[in-house]
mmCIF file of C-alpha atoms and ligand atoms in Angstrom:
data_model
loop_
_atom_site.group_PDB
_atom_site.id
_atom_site.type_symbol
_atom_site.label_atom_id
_atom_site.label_comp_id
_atom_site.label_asym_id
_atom_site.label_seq_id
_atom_site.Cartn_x
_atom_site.Cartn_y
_atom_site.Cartn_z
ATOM 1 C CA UNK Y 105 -0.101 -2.497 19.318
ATOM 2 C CA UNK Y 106 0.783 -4.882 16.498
ATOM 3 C CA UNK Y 107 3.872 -4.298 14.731
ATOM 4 C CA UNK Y 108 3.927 -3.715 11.094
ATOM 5 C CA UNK Y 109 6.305 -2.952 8.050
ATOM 6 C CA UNK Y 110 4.983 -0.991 5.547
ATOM 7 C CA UNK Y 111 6.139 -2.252 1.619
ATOM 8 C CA UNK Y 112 5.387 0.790 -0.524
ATOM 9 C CA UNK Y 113 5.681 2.711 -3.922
ATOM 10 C CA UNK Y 114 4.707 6.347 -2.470
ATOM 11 C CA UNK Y 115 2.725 7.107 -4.883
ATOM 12 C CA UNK Y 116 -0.168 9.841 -3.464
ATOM 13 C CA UNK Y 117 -2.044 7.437 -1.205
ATOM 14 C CA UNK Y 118 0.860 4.951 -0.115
ATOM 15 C CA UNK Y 119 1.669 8.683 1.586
ATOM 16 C CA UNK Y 120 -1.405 8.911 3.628
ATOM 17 C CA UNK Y 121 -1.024 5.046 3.991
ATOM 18 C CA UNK Y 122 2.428 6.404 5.746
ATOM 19 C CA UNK Y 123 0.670 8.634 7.738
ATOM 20 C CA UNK Y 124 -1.869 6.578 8.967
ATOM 21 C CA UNK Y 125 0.698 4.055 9.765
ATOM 22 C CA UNK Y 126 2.967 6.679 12.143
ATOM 23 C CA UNK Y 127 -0.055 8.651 13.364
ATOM 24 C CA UNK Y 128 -2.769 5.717 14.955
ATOM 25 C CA UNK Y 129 -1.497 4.192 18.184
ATOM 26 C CA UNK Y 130 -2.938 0.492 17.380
ATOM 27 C CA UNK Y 131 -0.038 0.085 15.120
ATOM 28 C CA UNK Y 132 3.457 0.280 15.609
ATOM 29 C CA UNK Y 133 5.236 0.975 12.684
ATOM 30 C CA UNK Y 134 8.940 -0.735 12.473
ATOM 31 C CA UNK Y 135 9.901 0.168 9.460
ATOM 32 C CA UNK Y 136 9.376 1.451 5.734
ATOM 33 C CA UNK Y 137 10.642 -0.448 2.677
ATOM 34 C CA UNK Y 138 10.394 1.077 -0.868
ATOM 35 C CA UNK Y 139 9.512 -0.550 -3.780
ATOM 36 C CA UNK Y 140 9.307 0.502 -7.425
ATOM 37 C CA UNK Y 141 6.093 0.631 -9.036
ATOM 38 C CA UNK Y 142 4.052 3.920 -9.164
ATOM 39 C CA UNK Y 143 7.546 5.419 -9.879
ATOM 40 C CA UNK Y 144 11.136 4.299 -10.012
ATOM 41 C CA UNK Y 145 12.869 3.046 -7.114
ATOM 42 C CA UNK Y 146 15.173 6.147 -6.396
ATOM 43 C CA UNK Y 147 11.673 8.345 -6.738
ATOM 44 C CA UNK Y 148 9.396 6.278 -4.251
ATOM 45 C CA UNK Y 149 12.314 6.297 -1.747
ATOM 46 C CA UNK Y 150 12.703 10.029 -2.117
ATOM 47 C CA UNK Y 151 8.899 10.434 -1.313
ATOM 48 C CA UNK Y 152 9.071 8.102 1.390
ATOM 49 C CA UNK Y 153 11.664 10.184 2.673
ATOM 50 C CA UNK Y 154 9.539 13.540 1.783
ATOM 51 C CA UNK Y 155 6.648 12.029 3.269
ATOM 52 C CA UNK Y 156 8.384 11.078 6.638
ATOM 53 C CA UNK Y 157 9.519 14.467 6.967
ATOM 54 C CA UNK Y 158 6.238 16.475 6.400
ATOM 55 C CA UNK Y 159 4.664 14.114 8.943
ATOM 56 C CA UNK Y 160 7.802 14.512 11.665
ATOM 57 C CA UNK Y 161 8.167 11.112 11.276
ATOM 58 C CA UNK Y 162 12.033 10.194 12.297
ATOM 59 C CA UNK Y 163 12.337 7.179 14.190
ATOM 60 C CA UNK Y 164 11.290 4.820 11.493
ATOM 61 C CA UNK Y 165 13.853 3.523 9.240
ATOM 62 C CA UNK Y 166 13.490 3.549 5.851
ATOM 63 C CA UNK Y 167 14.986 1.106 3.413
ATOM 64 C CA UNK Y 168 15.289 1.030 -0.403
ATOM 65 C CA UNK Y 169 14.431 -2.618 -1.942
ATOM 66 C CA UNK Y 170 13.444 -3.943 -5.752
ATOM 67 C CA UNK Y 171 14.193 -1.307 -8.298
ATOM 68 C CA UNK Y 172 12.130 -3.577 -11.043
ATOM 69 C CA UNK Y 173 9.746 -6.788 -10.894
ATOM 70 C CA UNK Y 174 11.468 -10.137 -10.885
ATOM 71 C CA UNK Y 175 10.999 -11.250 -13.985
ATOM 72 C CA UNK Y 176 9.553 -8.582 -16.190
ATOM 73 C CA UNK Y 177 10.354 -5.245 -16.819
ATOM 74 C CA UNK Y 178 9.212 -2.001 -14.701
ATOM 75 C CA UNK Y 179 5.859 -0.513 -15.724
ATOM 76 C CA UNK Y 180 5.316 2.903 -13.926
ATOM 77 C CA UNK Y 181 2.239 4.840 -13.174
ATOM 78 C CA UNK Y 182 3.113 8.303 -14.146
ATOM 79 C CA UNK Y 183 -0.027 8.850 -15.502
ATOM 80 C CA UNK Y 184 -1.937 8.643 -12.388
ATOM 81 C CA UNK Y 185 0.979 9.880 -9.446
ATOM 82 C CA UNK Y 186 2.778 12.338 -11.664
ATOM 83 C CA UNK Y 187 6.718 12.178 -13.224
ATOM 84 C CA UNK Y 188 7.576 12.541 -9.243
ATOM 85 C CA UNK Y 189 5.449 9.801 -8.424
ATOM 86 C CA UNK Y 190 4.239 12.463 -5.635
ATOM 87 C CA UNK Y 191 3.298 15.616 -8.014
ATOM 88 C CA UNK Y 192 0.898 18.558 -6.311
ATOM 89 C CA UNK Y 193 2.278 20.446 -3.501
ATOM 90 C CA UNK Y 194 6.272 21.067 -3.755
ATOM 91 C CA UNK Y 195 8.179 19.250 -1.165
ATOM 92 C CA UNK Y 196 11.309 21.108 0.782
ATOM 93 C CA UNK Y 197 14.732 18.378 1.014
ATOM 94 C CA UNK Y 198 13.870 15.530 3.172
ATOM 95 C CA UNK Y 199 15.324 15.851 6.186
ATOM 96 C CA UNK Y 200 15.177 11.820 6.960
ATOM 97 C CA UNK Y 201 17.707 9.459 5.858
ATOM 98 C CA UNK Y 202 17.350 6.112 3.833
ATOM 99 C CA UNK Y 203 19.352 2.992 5.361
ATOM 100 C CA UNK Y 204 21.879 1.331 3.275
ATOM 101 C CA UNK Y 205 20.643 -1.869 4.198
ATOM 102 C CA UNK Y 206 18.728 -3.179 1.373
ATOM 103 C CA UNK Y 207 14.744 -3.465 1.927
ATOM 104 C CA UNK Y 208 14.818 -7.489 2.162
ATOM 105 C CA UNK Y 209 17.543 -7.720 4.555
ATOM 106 C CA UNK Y 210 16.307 -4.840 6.774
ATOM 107 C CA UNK Y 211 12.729 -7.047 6.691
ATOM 108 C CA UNK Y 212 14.639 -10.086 7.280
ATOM 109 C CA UNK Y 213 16.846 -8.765 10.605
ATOM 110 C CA UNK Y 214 13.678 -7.134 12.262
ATOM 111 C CA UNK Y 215 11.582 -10.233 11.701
ATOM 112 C CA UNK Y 216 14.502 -12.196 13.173
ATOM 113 C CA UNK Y 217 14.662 -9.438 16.030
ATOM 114 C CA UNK Y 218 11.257 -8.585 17.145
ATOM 115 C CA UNK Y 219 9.564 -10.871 19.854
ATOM 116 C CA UNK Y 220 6.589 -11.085 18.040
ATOM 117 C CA UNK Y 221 5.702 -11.913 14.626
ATOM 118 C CA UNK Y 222 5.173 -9.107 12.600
ATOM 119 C CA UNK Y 223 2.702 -7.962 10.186
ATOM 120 C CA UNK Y 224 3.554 -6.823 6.542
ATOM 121 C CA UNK Y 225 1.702 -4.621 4.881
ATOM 122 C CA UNK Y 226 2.805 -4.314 1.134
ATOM 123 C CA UNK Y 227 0.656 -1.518 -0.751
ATOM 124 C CA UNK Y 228 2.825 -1.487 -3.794
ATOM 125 C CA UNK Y 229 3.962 -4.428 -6.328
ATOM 126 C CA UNK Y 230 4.799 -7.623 -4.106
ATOM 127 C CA UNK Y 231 8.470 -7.655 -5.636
ATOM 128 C CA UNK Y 232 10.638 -7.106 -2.198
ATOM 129 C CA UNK Y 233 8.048 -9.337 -0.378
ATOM 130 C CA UNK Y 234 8.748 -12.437 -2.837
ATOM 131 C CA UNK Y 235 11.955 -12.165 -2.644
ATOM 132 C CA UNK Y 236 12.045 -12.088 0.912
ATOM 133 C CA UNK Y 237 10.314 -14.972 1.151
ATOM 134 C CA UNK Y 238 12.494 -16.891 -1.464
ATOM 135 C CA UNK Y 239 15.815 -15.942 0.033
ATOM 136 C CA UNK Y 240 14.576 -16.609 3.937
ATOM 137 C CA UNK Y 241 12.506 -18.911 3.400
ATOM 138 C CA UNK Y 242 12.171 -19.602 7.206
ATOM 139 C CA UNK Y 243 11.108 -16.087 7.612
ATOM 140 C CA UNK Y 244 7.769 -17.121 7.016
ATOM 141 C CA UNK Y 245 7.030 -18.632 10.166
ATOM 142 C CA UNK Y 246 8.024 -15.105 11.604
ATOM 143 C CA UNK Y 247 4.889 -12.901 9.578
ATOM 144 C CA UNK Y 248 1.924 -12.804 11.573
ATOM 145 C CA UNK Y 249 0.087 -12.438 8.246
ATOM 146 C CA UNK Y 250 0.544 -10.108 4.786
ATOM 147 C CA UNK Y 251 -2.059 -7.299 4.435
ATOM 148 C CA UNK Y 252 -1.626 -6.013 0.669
ATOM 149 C CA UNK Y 253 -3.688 -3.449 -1.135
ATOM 150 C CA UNK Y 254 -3.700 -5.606 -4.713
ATOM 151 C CA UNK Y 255 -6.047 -7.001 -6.906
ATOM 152 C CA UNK Y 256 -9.510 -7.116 -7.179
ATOM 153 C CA UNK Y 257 -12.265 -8.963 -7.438
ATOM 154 C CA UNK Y 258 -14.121 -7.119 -10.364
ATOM 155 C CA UNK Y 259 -12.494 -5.314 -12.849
ATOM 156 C CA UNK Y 260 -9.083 -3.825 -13.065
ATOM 157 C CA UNK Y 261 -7.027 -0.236 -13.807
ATOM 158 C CA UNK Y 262 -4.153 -1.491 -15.695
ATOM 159 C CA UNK Y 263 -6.174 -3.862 -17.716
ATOM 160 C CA UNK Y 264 -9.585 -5.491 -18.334
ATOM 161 C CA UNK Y 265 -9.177 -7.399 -14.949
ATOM 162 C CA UNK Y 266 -5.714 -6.512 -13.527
ATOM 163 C CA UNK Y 267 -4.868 -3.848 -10.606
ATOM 164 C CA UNK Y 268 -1.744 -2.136 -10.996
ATOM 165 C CA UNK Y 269 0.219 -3.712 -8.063
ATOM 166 C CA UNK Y 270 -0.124 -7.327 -9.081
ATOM 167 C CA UNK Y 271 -0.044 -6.154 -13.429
ATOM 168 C CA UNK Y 272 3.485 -5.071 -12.443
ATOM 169 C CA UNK Y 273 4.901 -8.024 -10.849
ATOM 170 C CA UNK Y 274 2.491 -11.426 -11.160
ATOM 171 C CA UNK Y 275 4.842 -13.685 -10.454
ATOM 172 C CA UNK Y 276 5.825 -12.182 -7.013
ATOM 173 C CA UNK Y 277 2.018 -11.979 -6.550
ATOM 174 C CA UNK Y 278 2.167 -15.493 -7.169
ATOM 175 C CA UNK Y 279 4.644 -16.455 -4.938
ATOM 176 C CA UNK Y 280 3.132 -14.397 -2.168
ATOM 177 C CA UNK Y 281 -0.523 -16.251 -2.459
ATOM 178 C CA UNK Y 282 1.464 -19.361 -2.796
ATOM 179 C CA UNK Y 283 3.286 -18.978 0.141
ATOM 180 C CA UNK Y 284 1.285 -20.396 2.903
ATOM 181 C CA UNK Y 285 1.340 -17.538 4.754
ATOM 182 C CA UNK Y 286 -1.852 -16.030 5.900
ATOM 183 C CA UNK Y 287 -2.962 -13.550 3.445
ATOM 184 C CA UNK Y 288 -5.520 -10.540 3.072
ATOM 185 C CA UNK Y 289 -6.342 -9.486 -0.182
ATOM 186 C CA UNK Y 290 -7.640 -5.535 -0.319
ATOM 187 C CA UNK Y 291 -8.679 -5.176 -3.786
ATOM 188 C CA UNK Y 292 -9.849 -1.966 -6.089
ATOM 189 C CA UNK Y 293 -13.643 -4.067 -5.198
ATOM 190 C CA UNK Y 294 -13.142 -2.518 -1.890
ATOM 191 C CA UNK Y 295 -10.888 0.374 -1.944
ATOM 192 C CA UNK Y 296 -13.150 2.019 -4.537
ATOM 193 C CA UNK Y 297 -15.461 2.315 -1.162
ATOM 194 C CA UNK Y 298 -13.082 4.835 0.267
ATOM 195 C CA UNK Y 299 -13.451 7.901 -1.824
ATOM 196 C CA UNK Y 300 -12.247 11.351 -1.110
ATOM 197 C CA UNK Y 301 -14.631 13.343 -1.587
ATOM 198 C CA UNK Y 302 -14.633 17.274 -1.128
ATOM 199 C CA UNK Y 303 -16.109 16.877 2.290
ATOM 200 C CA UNK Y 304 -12.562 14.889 2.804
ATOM 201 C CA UNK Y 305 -10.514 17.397 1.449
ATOM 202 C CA UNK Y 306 -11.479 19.852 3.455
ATOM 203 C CA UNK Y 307 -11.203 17.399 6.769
ATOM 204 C CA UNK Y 308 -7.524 17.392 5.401
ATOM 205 C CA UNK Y 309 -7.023 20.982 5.170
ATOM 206 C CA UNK Y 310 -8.447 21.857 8.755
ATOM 207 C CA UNK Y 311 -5.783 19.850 10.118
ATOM 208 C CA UNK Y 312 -3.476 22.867 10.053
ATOM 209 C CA UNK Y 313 0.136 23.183 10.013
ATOM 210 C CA UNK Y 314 1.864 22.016 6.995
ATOM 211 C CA UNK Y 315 0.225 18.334 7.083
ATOM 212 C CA UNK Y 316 -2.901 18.960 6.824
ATOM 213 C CA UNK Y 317 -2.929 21.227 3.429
ATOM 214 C CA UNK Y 318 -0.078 19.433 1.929
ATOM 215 C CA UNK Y 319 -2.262 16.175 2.166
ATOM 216 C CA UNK Y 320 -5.148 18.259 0.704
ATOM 217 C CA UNK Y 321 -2.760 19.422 -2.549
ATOM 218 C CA UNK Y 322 -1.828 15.322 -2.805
ATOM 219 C CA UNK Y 323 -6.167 14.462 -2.901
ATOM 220 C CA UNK Y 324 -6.257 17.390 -5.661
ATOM 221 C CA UNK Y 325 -4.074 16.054 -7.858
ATOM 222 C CA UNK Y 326 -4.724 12.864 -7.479
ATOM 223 C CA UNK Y 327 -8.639 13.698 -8.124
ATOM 224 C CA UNK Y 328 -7.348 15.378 -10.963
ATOM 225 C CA UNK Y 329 -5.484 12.065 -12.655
ATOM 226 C CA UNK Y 330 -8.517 9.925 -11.297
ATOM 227 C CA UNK Y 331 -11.097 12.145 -12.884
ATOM 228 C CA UNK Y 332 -9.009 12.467 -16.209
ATOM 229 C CA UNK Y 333 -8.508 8.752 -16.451
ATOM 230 C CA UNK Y 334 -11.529 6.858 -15.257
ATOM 231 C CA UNK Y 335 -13.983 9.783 -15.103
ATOM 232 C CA UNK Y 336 -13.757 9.340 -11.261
ATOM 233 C CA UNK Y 337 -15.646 12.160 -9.106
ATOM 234 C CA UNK Y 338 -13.591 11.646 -5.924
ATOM 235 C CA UNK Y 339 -10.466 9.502 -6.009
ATOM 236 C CA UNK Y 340 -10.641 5.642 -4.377
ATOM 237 C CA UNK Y 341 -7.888 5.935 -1.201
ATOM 238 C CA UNK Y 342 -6.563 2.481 -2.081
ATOM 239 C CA UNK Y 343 -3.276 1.415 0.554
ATOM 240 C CA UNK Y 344 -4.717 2.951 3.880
ATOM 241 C CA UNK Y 345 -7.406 0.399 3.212
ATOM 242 C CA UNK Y 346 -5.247 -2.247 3.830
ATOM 243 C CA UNK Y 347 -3.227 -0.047 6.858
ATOM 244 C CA UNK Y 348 -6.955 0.064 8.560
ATOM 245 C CA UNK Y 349 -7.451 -3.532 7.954
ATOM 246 C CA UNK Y 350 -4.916 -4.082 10.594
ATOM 247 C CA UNK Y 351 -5.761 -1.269 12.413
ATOM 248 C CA UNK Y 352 -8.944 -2.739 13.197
ATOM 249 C CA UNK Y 353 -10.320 -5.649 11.416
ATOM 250 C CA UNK Y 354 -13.815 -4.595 12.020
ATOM 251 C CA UNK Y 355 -13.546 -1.540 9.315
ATOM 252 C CA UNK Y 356 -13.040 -4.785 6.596
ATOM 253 C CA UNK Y 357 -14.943 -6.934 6.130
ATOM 254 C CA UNK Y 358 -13.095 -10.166 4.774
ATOM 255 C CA UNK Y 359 -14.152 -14.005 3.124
ATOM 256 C CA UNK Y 360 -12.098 -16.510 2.730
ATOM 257 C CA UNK Y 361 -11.555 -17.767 -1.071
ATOM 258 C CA UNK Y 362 -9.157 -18.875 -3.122
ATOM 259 C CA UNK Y 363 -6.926 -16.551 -5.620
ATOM 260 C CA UNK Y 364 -5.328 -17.529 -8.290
ATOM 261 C CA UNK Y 365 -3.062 -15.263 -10.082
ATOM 262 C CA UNK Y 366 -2.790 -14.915 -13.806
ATOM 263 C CA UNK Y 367 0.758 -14.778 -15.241
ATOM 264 C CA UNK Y 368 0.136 -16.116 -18.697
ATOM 265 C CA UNK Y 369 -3.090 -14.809 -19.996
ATOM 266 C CA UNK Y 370 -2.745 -12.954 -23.140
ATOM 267 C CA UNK Y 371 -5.141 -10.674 -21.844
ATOM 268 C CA UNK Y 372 -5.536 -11.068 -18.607
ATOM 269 C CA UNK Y 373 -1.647 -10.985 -17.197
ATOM 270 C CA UNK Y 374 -1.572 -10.145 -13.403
ATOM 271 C CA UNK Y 375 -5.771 -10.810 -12.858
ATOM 272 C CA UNK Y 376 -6.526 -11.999 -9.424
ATOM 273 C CA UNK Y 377 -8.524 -14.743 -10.384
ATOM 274 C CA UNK Y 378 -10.647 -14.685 -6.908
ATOM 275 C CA UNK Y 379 -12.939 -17.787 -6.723
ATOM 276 C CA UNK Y 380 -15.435 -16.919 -4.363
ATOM 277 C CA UNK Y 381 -17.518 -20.034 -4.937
ATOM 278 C CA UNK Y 382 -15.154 -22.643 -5.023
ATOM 279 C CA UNK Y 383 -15.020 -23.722 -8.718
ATOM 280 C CA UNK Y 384 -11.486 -23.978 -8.833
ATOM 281 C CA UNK Y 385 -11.841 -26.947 -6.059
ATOM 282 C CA UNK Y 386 -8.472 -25.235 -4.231
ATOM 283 C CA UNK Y 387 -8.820 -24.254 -0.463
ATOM 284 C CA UNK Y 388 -9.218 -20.501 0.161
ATOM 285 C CA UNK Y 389 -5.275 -18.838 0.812
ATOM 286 C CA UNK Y 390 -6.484 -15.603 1.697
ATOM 287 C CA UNK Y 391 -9.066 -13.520 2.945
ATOM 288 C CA UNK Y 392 -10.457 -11.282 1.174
ATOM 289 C CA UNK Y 393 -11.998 -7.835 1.523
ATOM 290 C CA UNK Y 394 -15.589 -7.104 0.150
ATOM 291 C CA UNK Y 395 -16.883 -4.497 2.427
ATOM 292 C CA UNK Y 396 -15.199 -1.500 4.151
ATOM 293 C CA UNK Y 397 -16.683 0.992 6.864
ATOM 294 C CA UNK Y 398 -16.274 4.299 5.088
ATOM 295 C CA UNK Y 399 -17.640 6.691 7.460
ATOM 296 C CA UNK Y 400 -15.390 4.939 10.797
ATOM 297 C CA UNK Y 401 -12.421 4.520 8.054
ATOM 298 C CA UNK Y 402 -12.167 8.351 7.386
ATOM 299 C CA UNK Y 403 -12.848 9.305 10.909
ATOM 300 C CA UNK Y 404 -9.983 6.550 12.124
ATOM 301 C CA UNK Y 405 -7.917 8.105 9.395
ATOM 302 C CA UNK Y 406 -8.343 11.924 9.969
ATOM 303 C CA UNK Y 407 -7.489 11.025 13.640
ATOM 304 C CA UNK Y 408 -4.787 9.424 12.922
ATOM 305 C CA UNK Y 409 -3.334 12.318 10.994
ATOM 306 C CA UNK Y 410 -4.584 14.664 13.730
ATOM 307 C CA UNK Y 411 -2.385 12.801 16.578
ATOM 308 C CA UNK Y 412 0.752 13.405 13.275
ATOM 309 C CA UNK Y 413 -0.255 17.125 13.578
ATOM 310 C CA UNK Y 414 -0.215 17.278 17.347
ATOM 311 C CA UNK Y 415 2.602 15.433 17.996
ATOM 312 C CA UNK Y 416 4.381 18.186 15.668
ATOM 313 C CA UNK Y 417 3.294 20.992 17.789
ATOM 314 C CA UNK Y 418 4.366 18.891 21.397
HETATM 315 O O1 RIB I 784 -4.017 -0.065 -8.153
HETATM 316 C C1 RIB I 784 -3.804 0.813 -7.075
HETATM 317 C C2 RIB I 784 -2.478 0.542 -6.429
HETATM 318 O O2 RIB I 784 -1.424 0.749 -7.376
HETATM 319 C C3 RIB I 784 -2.163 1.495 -5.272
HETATM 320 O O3 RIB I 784 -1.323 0.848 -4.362
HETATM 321 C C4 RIB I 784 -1.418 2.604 -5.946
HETATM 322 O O4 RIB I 784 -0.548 3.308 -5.048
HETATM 323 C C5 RIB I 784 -0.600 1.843 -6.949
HETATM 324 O O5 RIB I 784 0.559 1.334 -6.279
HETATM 325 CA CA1 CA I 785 0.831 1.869 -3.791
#
């Protein structure tokens, strides 16, 4: 099993990226750190919590981090996750707690605990991870490697050629690909492979129980935003992409290039300049994801959920 913190913004599919995360047994999931971005701080906390306890997920600590990006101010995505940051199905109270440690120092102590490195996977903006990395700077030898849903390699959602995660906060992006830790890079190029279709949906609500057709109402309205904004037929499943990444490499298929970020363009702030044929003459400081295994991603996915549902009914 390789252990993993997930960084997130919950936000419809940093909840399934939850789920997957708690449900498949190649991972084991240490902890959950929040992060504003698709929604403020105090809102992607309360869905982390929301999302924990729909799934029966209670022995995972969850910590609150960065309530805005380091430099700039907070840009939300209400647009596309709702004024909740989780709208569609109606959640009960959360019945699992948040720490009072903040997300950095709770990242810090496990890293320092664990007797392995440990493997972060950030699916919201990079905010908590910079600043874990500029205040323990020594922590770095401790992360096995970062596996981020950011960026892209083609176009962008926020912006002619920026994605969301890295629009909000560039310059923690930028600290991140500058660390010198090893980095994968799971951009909207890829993640727009993993579409939920209807056939999806309804893989989601044969799972039974309460899981399976709240995760169904999430996919609905988030089809709904996707469709309404970008004309989308099935929504792109963007932060389990990166979850599966680590879950097994082979379902990504990665090269290594350099990425630069963009923090000054007038037009281009937070574009993940991704230099797949070396013009920038700088060495490659991340891999990067260009292909995914749809079918095997879904399937790995749906049975990860399915082991949530059944350990529910044990
Ligand atoms: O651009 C997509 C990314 O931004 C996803 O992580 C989504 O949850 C939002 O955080
Ligand atoms: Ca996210």
């Amino acid at each position: 099993m390789t252990p993993i913190i997930l960084d997130c913004d919950p936000g419809h599919d940093d909840a399934i990226a939850i789920m997957l995360a708690a449900g498949d047994p190649a991972v084991d999931l240490l902890a959950i750190t929040t992060v504003a971005g698709n929604q403020t701080l105090d809102k992607t906390t309360l869905n982390a919590r929301r999302v924990c306890t729909l799934a029966g997920v209670h022995d995972v600590p969850i910590a609150a981090g960065c309530a805005r990006p380091l430099t700039r101010p907070l840009q939300v995505a209400a647009d596309v996750h709702g004024e909740s940051g989780l709208d569609g199905p109606r959640f009960g109270e959360p019945a699992v707690p948040v720490v009072g440690e903040h997300a950095v120092d709770l990242v810090h102590r496990l890293l320092q605990e664990h007797p392995e490195p440990v493997t972060l996977v950030p699916t919201g903006p990079l905010t908590n991870i910079a600043l874990l990395l500029t205040r323990y700077p020594g922590d770095a030898a401790r992360i096995r490697e970062i596996v981020l849903m950011g960026g892209s390699t083609e176009r962008g959602n926020v912006g002619p050629y920026a994605e969301f995660n890295i629009f909000v906060d560039p310059e923690a992006a930028a600290i991140v690909f500058g660390s010198g830790v090893p980095v994968t890079m799971c951009g909207l190029n890829v993640t727009h492979q993993a579409l939920v279709t209807p056939e999806v949906v309804a893989r989601l609500e044969d799972l039974g129980g309460d899981l399976g057709p709240v995760c169904a109402e999430l996919m609905t309205f988030f089809a709904s935003t996707y469709k309404k904004l970008w004309g989308f037929e099935a929504p792109p499943l963007h932060d389990p992409v990166a979850v599966a990444r680590v879950i097994d490499p082979a379902l990504v298929e990665c090269v290594d290039a350099h990425v630069a970020i963009e923090v000054v363009g007038a037009h281009t702030r937070g574009a993940t300049c991704v230099d797949l044929h070396g013009y920038l003459g700088e060495p490659p400081n991340a891999k990067v994801a260009v292909g995914l295994d749809a079918p095997r991603f879904f399937d790995r996915l749906v049975g990860a959920l399915e082991d949530l549902r059944a350990g529910q009914v044990s």
